[in-house]
PDB file of C-alpha atoms in Angstrom:
ATOM      1  CA  MET J1311     -12.295 -73.364 -23.437  1.00 61.00           C
ATOM      2  CA  ASP J1312     -14.559 -72.155 -25.754  1.00 75.00           C
ATOM      3  CA  THR J1313     -12.852 -69.038 -27.978  1.00 80.00           C
ATOM      4  CA  THR J1314     -16.271 -67.458 -27.863  1.00 82.00           C
ATOM      5  CA  VAL J1315     -16.021 -67.361 -24.236  1.00 75.00           C
ATOM      6  CA  ILE J1316     -12.238 -66.218 -24.517  1.00 79.00           C
ATOM      7  CA  SER J1317     -13.335 -63.674 -26.821  1.00 80.00           C
ATOM      8  CA  ALA J1318     -16.008 -62.329 -24.551  1.00 77.00           C
ATOM      9  CA  LEU J1319     -13.348 -62.299 -21.387  1.00 78.00           C
ATOM     10  CA  ILE J1320     -10.837 -60.624 -23.532  1.00 81.00           C
ATOM     11  CA  GLY J1321     -13.664 -57.955 -24.644  1.00 81.00           C
ATOM     12  CA  ALA J1322     -14.414 -57.571 -21.352  1.00 82.00           C
ATOM     13  CA  VAL J1323     -10.934 -57.046 -20.121  1.00 81.00           C
ATOM     14  CA  VAL J1324     -10.374 -54.389 -22.817  1.00 82.00           C
ATOM     15  CA  ALA J1325     -13.593 -52.709 -22.143  1.00 83.00           C
ATOM     16  CA  LEU J1326     -12.645 -52.751 -18.465  1.00 82.00           C
ATOM     17  CA  ILE J1327      -8.960 -51.234 -19.177  1.00 86.00           C
ATOM     18  CA  VAL J1328     -10.480 -48.686 -21.640  1.00 82.00           C
ATOM     19  CA  ALA J1329     -12.853 -48.045 -19.035  1.00 82.00           C
ATOM     20  CA  ILE J1330     -10.268 -47.547 -16.400  1.00 85.00           C
ATOM     21  CA  ILE J1331      -8.041 -45.470 -18.520  1.00 86.00           C
ATOM     22  CA  THR J1332     -10.871 -43.160 -19.652  1.00 84.00           C
ATOM     23  CA  ALA J1333     -11.761 -42.524 -15.658  1.00 81.00           C
ATOM     24  CA  ILE J1334      -7.902 -41.886 -15.017  1.00 85.00           C
ATOM     25  CA  ILE J1335      -7.963 -39.440 -18.135  1.00 86.00           C
ATOM     26  CA  THR J1336     -10.880 -37.871 -16.477  1.00 83.00           C
ATOM     27  CA  VAL J1337     -10.065 -37.718 -13.036  1.00 80.00           C
ATOM     28  CA  ARG J1338      -6.630 -35.834 -14.240  1.00 86.00           C
ATOM     29  CA  GLY J1339      -8.313 -33.632 -16.500  1.00 82.00           C
ATOM     30  CA  TRP J1340     -10.641 -32.932 -13.554  1.00 85.00           C
ATOM     31  CA  GLN J1341      -7.707 -32.597 -11.248  1.00 83.00           C
ATOM     32  CA  GLU J1342      -5.771 -30.076 -13.538  1.00 85.00           C
ATOM     33  CA  GLU J1343      -9.057 -27.874 -14.389  1.00 83.00           C
ATOM     34  CA  ASN J1344      -9.355 -27.461 -10.631  1.00 84.00           C
ATOM     35  CA  ARG J1345      -5.814 -26.630 -10.128  1.00 88.00           C
ATOM     36  CA  ARG J1346      -6.175 -23.920 -13.133  1.00 82.00           C
ATOM     37  CA  LEU J1347      -9.012 -22.497 -11.730  1.00 85.00           C
ATOM     38  CA  ILE J1348      -7.608 -22.328  -7.971  1.00 86.00           C
ATOM     39  CA  LYS J1349      -4.333 -20.522  -9.246  1.00 86.00           C
ATOM     40  CA  GLN J1350      -6.710 -18.424 -11.513  1.00 84.00           C
ATOM     41  CA  GLN J1351      -9.052 -17.757  -8.485  1.00 88.00           C
ATOM     42  CA  GLN J1352      -5.960 -16.676  -6.445  1.00 89.00           C
ATOM     43  CA  ARG J1353      -4.209 -14.406  -9.488  1.00 88.00           C
ATOM     44  CA  GLU J1354      -7.626 -12.679  -9.523  1.00 90.00           C
ATOM     45  CA  ALA J1355      -7.787 -12.647  -5.651  1.00 92.00           C
ATOM     46  CA  LYS J1356      -4.227 -11.264  -5.667  1.00 93.00           C
ATOM     47  CA  LEU J1357      -5.128  -8.427  -8.317  1.00 93.00           C
ATOM     48  CA  GLU J1358      -8.324  -7.169  -6.297  1.00 95.00           C
ATOM     49  CA  HIS J1359      -6.114  -6.824  -3.135  1.00 95.00           C
ATOM     50  CA  LEU J1360      -3.168  -5.122  -5.089  1.00 96.00           C
ATOM     51  CA  LYS J1361      -6.051  -2.872  -6.735  1.00 96.00           C
ATOM     52  CA  ARG J1362      -7.468  -2.235  -2.993  1.00 97.00           C
ATOM     53  CA  GLN J1363      -3.884  -0.927  -1.838  1.00 97.00           C
ATOM     54  CA  ILE J1364      -3.380   1.225  -4.697  1.00 97.00           C
ATOM     55  CA  GLU J1365      -6.974   2.937  -4.659  1.00 97.00           C
ATOM     56  CA  GLU J1366      -7.691   2.718  -0.708  1.00 97.00           C
ATOM     57  CA  LEU J1367      -4.124   3.407   0.676  1.00 98.00           C
ATOM     58  CA  TYR J1368      -1.187   4.367  -1.606  1.00 97.00           C
ATOM     59  CA  GLY J1369      -2.947   6.335  -3.892  1.00 98.00           C
ATOM     60  CA  PRO J1370      -4.659   8.766  -1.328  1.00 98.00           C
ATOM     61  CA  LEU J1371      -1.446   8.346   0.695  1.00 98.00           C
ATOM     62  CA  TRP J1372       0.423   9.731  -2.032  1.00 98.00           C
ATOM     63  CA  GLY J1373      -1.869  12.541  -2.748  1.00 98.00           C
ATOM     64  CA  LEU J1374      -1.735  13.605   0.555  1.00 98.00           C
ATOM     65  CA  VAL J1375       1.973  13.644   0.497  1.00 98.00           C
ATOM     66  CA  GLN J1376       2.080  15.571  -2.752  1.00 98.00           C
ATOM     67  CA  GLN J1377      -0.189  18.347  -1.176  1.00 98.00           C
ATOM     68  CA  SER J1378       2.149  18.343   1.741  1.00 96.00           C
ATOM     69  CA  GLN J1379       5.168  18.980  -0.228  1.00 96.00           C
ATOM     70  CA  ILE J1380       3.556  21.862  -2.446  1.00 97.00           C
ATOM     71  CA  ILE J1381       2.454  23.635   0.849  1.00 97.00           C
ATOM     72  CA  TYR J1382       5.814  22.963   2.426  1.00 96.00           C
ATOM     73  CA  ASP J1383       7.399  24.534  -0.518  1.00 95.00           C
ATOM     74  CA  VAL J1384       5.484  27.632   0.001  1.00 96.00           C
ATOM     75  CA  ALA J1385       6.264  27.650   3.728  1.00 96.00           C
ATOM     76  CA  VAL J1386      10.267  27.525   2.427  1.00 95.00           C
ATOM     77  CA  ARG J1387       9.689  30.156   0.484  1.00 95.00           C
ATOM     78  CA  VAL J1388       8.002  32.518   2.934  1.00 94.00           C
ATOM     79  CA  LEU J1389       9.895  31.793   5.809  1.00 94.00           C
ATOM     80  CA  PRO J1390      13.943  31.400   6.750  1.00 92.00           C
ATOM     81  CA  SER J1391      15.057  28.281   5.072  1.00 91.00           C
ATOM     82  CA  GLU J1392      18.287  26.605   4.213  1.00 92.00           C
ATOM     83  CA  ASN J1393      18.600  23.945   1.737  1.00 91.00           C
ATOM     84  CA  GLY J1394      15.170  23.497   0.873  1.00 90.00           C
ATOM     85  CA  LYS J1395      14.082  23.227   4.579  1.00 90.00           C
ATOM     86  CA  VAL J1396      12.549  25.642   6.890  1.00 89.00           C
ATOM     87  CA  ARG J1397      14.963  26.108   9.600  1.00 88.00           C
ATOM     88  CA  GLN J1398      13.222  27.357  12.970  1.00 82.00           C
ATOM     89  CA  SER J1399      16.781  28.148  14.375  1.00 82.00           C
ATOM     90  CA  LEU J1400      16.700  30.788  11.819  1.00 87.00           C
ATOM     91  CA  PHE J1401      13.433  32.676  13.071  1.00 86.00           C
ATOM     92  CA  ASP J1402      13.916  36.142  14.151  1.00 84.00           C
ATOM     93  CA  LYS J1403      14.042  35.862  18.540  1.00 81.00           C
ATOM     94  CA  ASN J1404      12.855  39.326  18.683  1.00 82.00           C
ATOM     95  CA  ASP J1405      10.031  38.939  16.379  1.00 82.00           C
ATOM     96  CA  ASP J1406       7.282  36.500  16.787  1.00 85.00           C
ATOM     97  CA  ARG J1407       6.154  37.174  13.309  1.00 90.00           C
ATOM     98  CA  HIS J1408       7.876  33.927  11.975  1.00 91.00           C
ATOM     99  CA  TRP J1409       6.385  31.817  14.495  1.00 86.00           C
ATOM    100  CA  LYS J1410       3.135  33.086  13.563  1.00 90.00           C
ATOM    101  CA  VAL J1411       3.649  32.304  10.141  1.00 93.00           C
ATOM    102  CA  TRP J1412       4.785  28.762  10.729  1.00 89.00           C
ATOM    103  CA  ARG J1413       1.827  28.092  13.376  1.00 88.00           C
ATOM    104  CA  PHE J1414      -0.937  29.017  10.562  1.00 93.00           C
ATOM    105  CA  PHE J1415       0.854  26.617   8.107  1.00 94.00           C
ATOM    106  CA  ALA J1416       0.681  24.006  10.683  1.00 91.00           C
ATOM    107  CA  GLU J1417      -2.831  24.531  11.845  1.00 93.00           C
ATOM    108  CA  THR J1418      -4.284  25.407   8.587  1.00 95.00           C
ATOM    109  CA  TYR J1419      -2.352  23.059   6.356  1.00 96.00           C
ATOM    110  CA  PHE J1420       0.249  20.416   8.145  1.00 94.00           C
ATOM    111  CA  LEU J1421      -1.747  19.109  11.147  1.00 94.00           C
ATOM    112  CA  PRO J1422      -5.130  18.335   9.332  1.00 96.00           C
ATOM    113  CA  LEU J1423      -3.002  16.464   6.138  1.00 97.00           C
ATOM    114  CA  HIS J1424      -1.107  14.743   8.581  1.00 96.00           C
ATOM    115  CA  SER J1425      -3.946  13.804  10.490  1.00 96.00           C
ATOM    116  CA  GLN J1426      -5.707  12.484   7.095  1.00 98.00           C
ATOM    117  CA  LYS J1427      -2.367  10.290   6.434  1.00 98.00           C
ATOM    118  CA  ALA J1428      -2.333   8.752  10.287  1.00 97.00           C
ATOM    119  CA  GLU J1429      -5.791   7.858   9.777  1.00 97.00           C
ATOM    120  CA  LEU J1430      -5.238   6.288   6.315  1.00 97.00           C
ATOM    121  CA  ILE J1431      -2.445   4.322   7.601  1.00 97.00           C
ATOM    122  CA  ASN J1432      -4.093   3.461  11.272  1.00 96.00           C
ATOM    123  CA  THR J1433      -7.218   2.504   9.325  1.00 96.00           C
ATOM    124  CA  LYS J1434      -5.858   0.549   5.955  1.00 96.00           C
ATOM    125  CA  SER J1435      -3.128  -1.100   7.666  1.00 94.00           C
ATOM    126  CA  TYR J1436      -4.141  -4.549   6.283  1.00 94.00           C
ATOM    127  CA  LEU J1437      -3.401  -2.930   3.174  1.00 96.00           C
ATOM    128  CA  LEU J1438       0.113  -2.352   3.754  1.00 94.00           C
ATOM    129  CA  GLU J1439       2.908  -3.459   1.132  1.00 89.00           C
ATOM    130  CA  SER J1440       4.782  -6.003   3.396  1.00 84.00           C
ATOM    131  CA  GLY J1441       1.849  -6.492   5.614  1.00 86.00           C
ATOM    132  CA  GLN J1442       4.267  -4.930   8.282  1.00 89.00           C
ATOM    133  CA  LEU J1443       4.365  -1.055   9.578  1.00 93.00           C
ATOM    134  CA  PRO J1444       7.283   0.335   7.714  1.00 94.00           C
ATOM    135  CA  GLU J1445       9.990   2.060   9.985  1.00 94.00           C
ATOM    136  CA  SER J1446       9.305   5.172   8.354  1.00 96.00           C
ATOM    137  CA  PHE J1447       5.694   4.832   8.827  1.00 96.00           C
ATOM    138  CA  ASP J1448       6.005   4.344  12.457  1.00 95.00           C
ATOM    139  CA  GLN J1449       8.100   7.326  12.634  1.00 94.00           C
ATOM    140  CA  PHE J1450       5.586   9.499  10.937  1.00 96.00           C
ATOM    141  CA  LEU J1451       2.823   8.148  13.225  1.00 95.00           C
ATOM    142  CA  LYS J1452       4.526   8.908  16.207  1.00 93.00           C
ATOM    143  CA  HIS J1453       5.623  12.502  14.957  1.00 92.00           C
ATOM    144  CA  GLU J1454       1.753  13.455  13.986  1.00 93.00           C
ATOM    145  CA  ALA J1455       0.799  12.176  17.499  1.00 92.00           C
ATOM    146  CA  GLN J1456       3.435  14.721  19.116  1.00 89.00           C
ATOM    147  CA  SER J1457       2.919  17.282  16.803  1.00 87.00           C
ATOM    148  CA  GLY J1458      -0.648  17.128  17.298  1.00 87.00           C
ATOM    149  CA  CYS J1459      -0.279  16.946  21.129  1.00 86.00           C
ATOM    150  CA  LEU J1460       2.336  19.806  21.447  1.00 84.00           C
ATOM    151  CA  TYR J1461       0.317  22.303  19.225  1.00 83.00           C
ATOM    152  CA  ARG J1462      -2.884  22.066  21.414  1.00 85.00           C
ATOM    153  CA  LEU J1463      -0.659  22.486  24.321  1.00 83.00           C
ATOM    154  CA  TRP J1464       0.677  25.505  22.688  1.00 80.00           C
ATOM    155  CA  LYS J1465      -2.596  26.529  21.512  1.00 80.00           C
ATOM    156  CA  GLU J1466      -5.145  25.784  24.308  1.00 84.00           C
ATOM    157  CA  GLN J1467      -2.653  26.106  27.510  1.00 83.00           C
ATOM    158  CA  GLY J1468       0.195  28.764  26.272  1.00 78.00           C
ATOM    159  CA  VAL J1469       3.218  26.262  26.629  1.00 79.00           C
ATOM    160  CA  SER J1470       5.655  27.180  24.233  1.00 73.00           C
ATOM    161  CA  THR J1471       7.031  24.135  22.312  1.00 65.00           C
ATOM    162  CA  GLN J1472       9.156  26.249  19.952  1.00 63.00           C
ATOM    163  CA  GLY J1473      12.117  24.643  18.736  1.00 59.00           C
ATOM    164  CA  ASN J1474      11.077  21.101  20.143  1.00 62.00           C
ATOM    165  CA  PRO J1475      13.725  18.637  18.466  1.00 59.00           C
ATOM    166  CA  ASP J1476      11.570  15.561  19.177  1.00 61.00           C
ATOM    167  CA  LEU J1477       9.439  16.471  16.185  1.00 68.00           C
ATOM    168  CA  LYS J1478      11.526  15.540  13.124  1.00 81.00           C
ATOM    169  CA  PHE J1479       9.554  14.409  10.202  1.00 88.00           C
ATOM    170  CA  PRO J1480      10.941  11.057   8.974  1.00 92.00           C
ATOM    171  CA  ALA J1481      12.892  11.725   5.882  1.00 88.00           C
ATOM    172  CA  GLU J1482      12.150   8.570   4.392  1.00 95.00           C
ATOM    173  CA  PHE J1483       8.418   8.483   4.861  1.00 96.00           C
ATOM    174  CA  ASN J1484       7.416  10.272   1.556  1.00 96.00           C
ATOM    175  CA  GLN J1485       9.951   8.188  -0.699  1.00 97.00           C
ATOM    176  CA  ASP J1486       8.518   5.218   1.132  1.00 97.00           C
ATOM    177  CA  VAL J1487       4.939   5.953   0.042  1.00 97.00           C
ATOM    178  CA  LYS J1488       5.970   6.674  -3.238  1.00 97.00           C
ATOM    179  CA  THR J1489       8.211   3.506  -3.931  1.00 97.00           C
ATOM    180  CA  SER J1490       5.342   1.486  -2.391  1.00 96.00           C
ATOM    181  CA  LEU J1491       2.869   3.046  -4.722  1.00 97.00           C
ATOM    182  CA  HIS J1492       5.230   2.376  -8.065  1.00 97.00           C
ATOM    183  CA  ASN J1493       6.011  -1.363  -6.704  1.00 96.00           C
ATOM    184  CA  LEU J1494       2.392  -1.893  -6.349  1.00 96.00           C
ATOM    185  CA  LYS J1495       1.123  -0.160  -9.628  1.00 97.00           C
ATOM    186  CA  LYS J1496       4.045  -2.236 -11.450  1.00 96.00           C
ATOM    187  CA  GLU J1497       2.911  -5.803  -9.891  1.00 95.00           C
ATOM    188  CA  TYR J1498      -0.628  -5.006 -10.868  1.00 94.00           C
ATOM    189  CA  GLU J1499       0.108  -4.167 -14.242  1.00 94.00           C
ATOM    190  CA  THR J1500       2.163  -7.196 -14.544  1.00 92.00           C
ATOM    191  CA  LEU J1501      -0.396  -9.463 -13.170  1.00 89.00           C
ATOM    192  CA  LEU J1502      -3.535  -7.695 -15.184  1.00 88.00           C
ATOM    193  CA  ARG J1503      -1.332  -8.165 -18.582  1.00 88.00           C
ATOM    194  CA  TYR J1504      -0.755 -11.984 -17.671  1.00 82.00           C
ATOM    195  CA  GLU J1505      -4.448 -12.568 -17.102  1.00 79.00           C
ATOM    196  CA  GLN J1506      -5.463 -10.786 -20.127  1.00 79.00           C
ATOM    197  CA  GLY J1507      -3.034 -12.634 -22.063  1.00 74.00           C
ATOM    198  CA  LYS J1508      -4.643 -15.833 -20.398  1.00 69.00           C
ATOM    199  CA  LYS J1509      -7.875 -15.196 -21.008  1.00 67.00           C
ATOM    200  CA  ALA J1510      -7.329 -14.274 -24.728  1.00 64.00           C
ATOM    201  CA  SER J1511      -5.460 -17.756 -25.550  1.00 65.00           C
ATOM    202  CA  ARG J1512      -8.483 -19.659 -24.174  1.00 60.00           C
TER     203      ARG J1512
END
């Protein structure tokens, strides 16, 4: 065989190998860039979801919890209480004044605030931290529904609901809201710093 033909064949094979290697490197580079973009989009979607959880559910919910607690502290100061809790069992049995004050707090503050909290939880349940309704949230929703029902029963029908033992406010609710908000803010800030670091290194 002629050396010119052999040289041409070798040149063609080398060119083909170089083209194949270049194509492989290009495809791998494209795949890597595509993976990087997908991960970046996932992080950005996660950041947006965390932001919505904080801004639309847990932030406003925590604000309502704090407002309720401030008002409850006032009720503790003006009504018979023990260990930082209003004790209906200590209300004067011969004088309706304590019940009138308690009903004032309930009607003016607690029922509307609880209703706002329940509305937030019910309409923004897709933003819950774990994707599921925590036990304390479920208990709170039951408490809110029962309280509103029994209050209206008393107010509109005159049926006494004083001292109903089924109306306990779930003790863990306020702390669960605070903890979830703290965790979400921490996760958001960590992811945001990571994302900003990634952009700065490009």
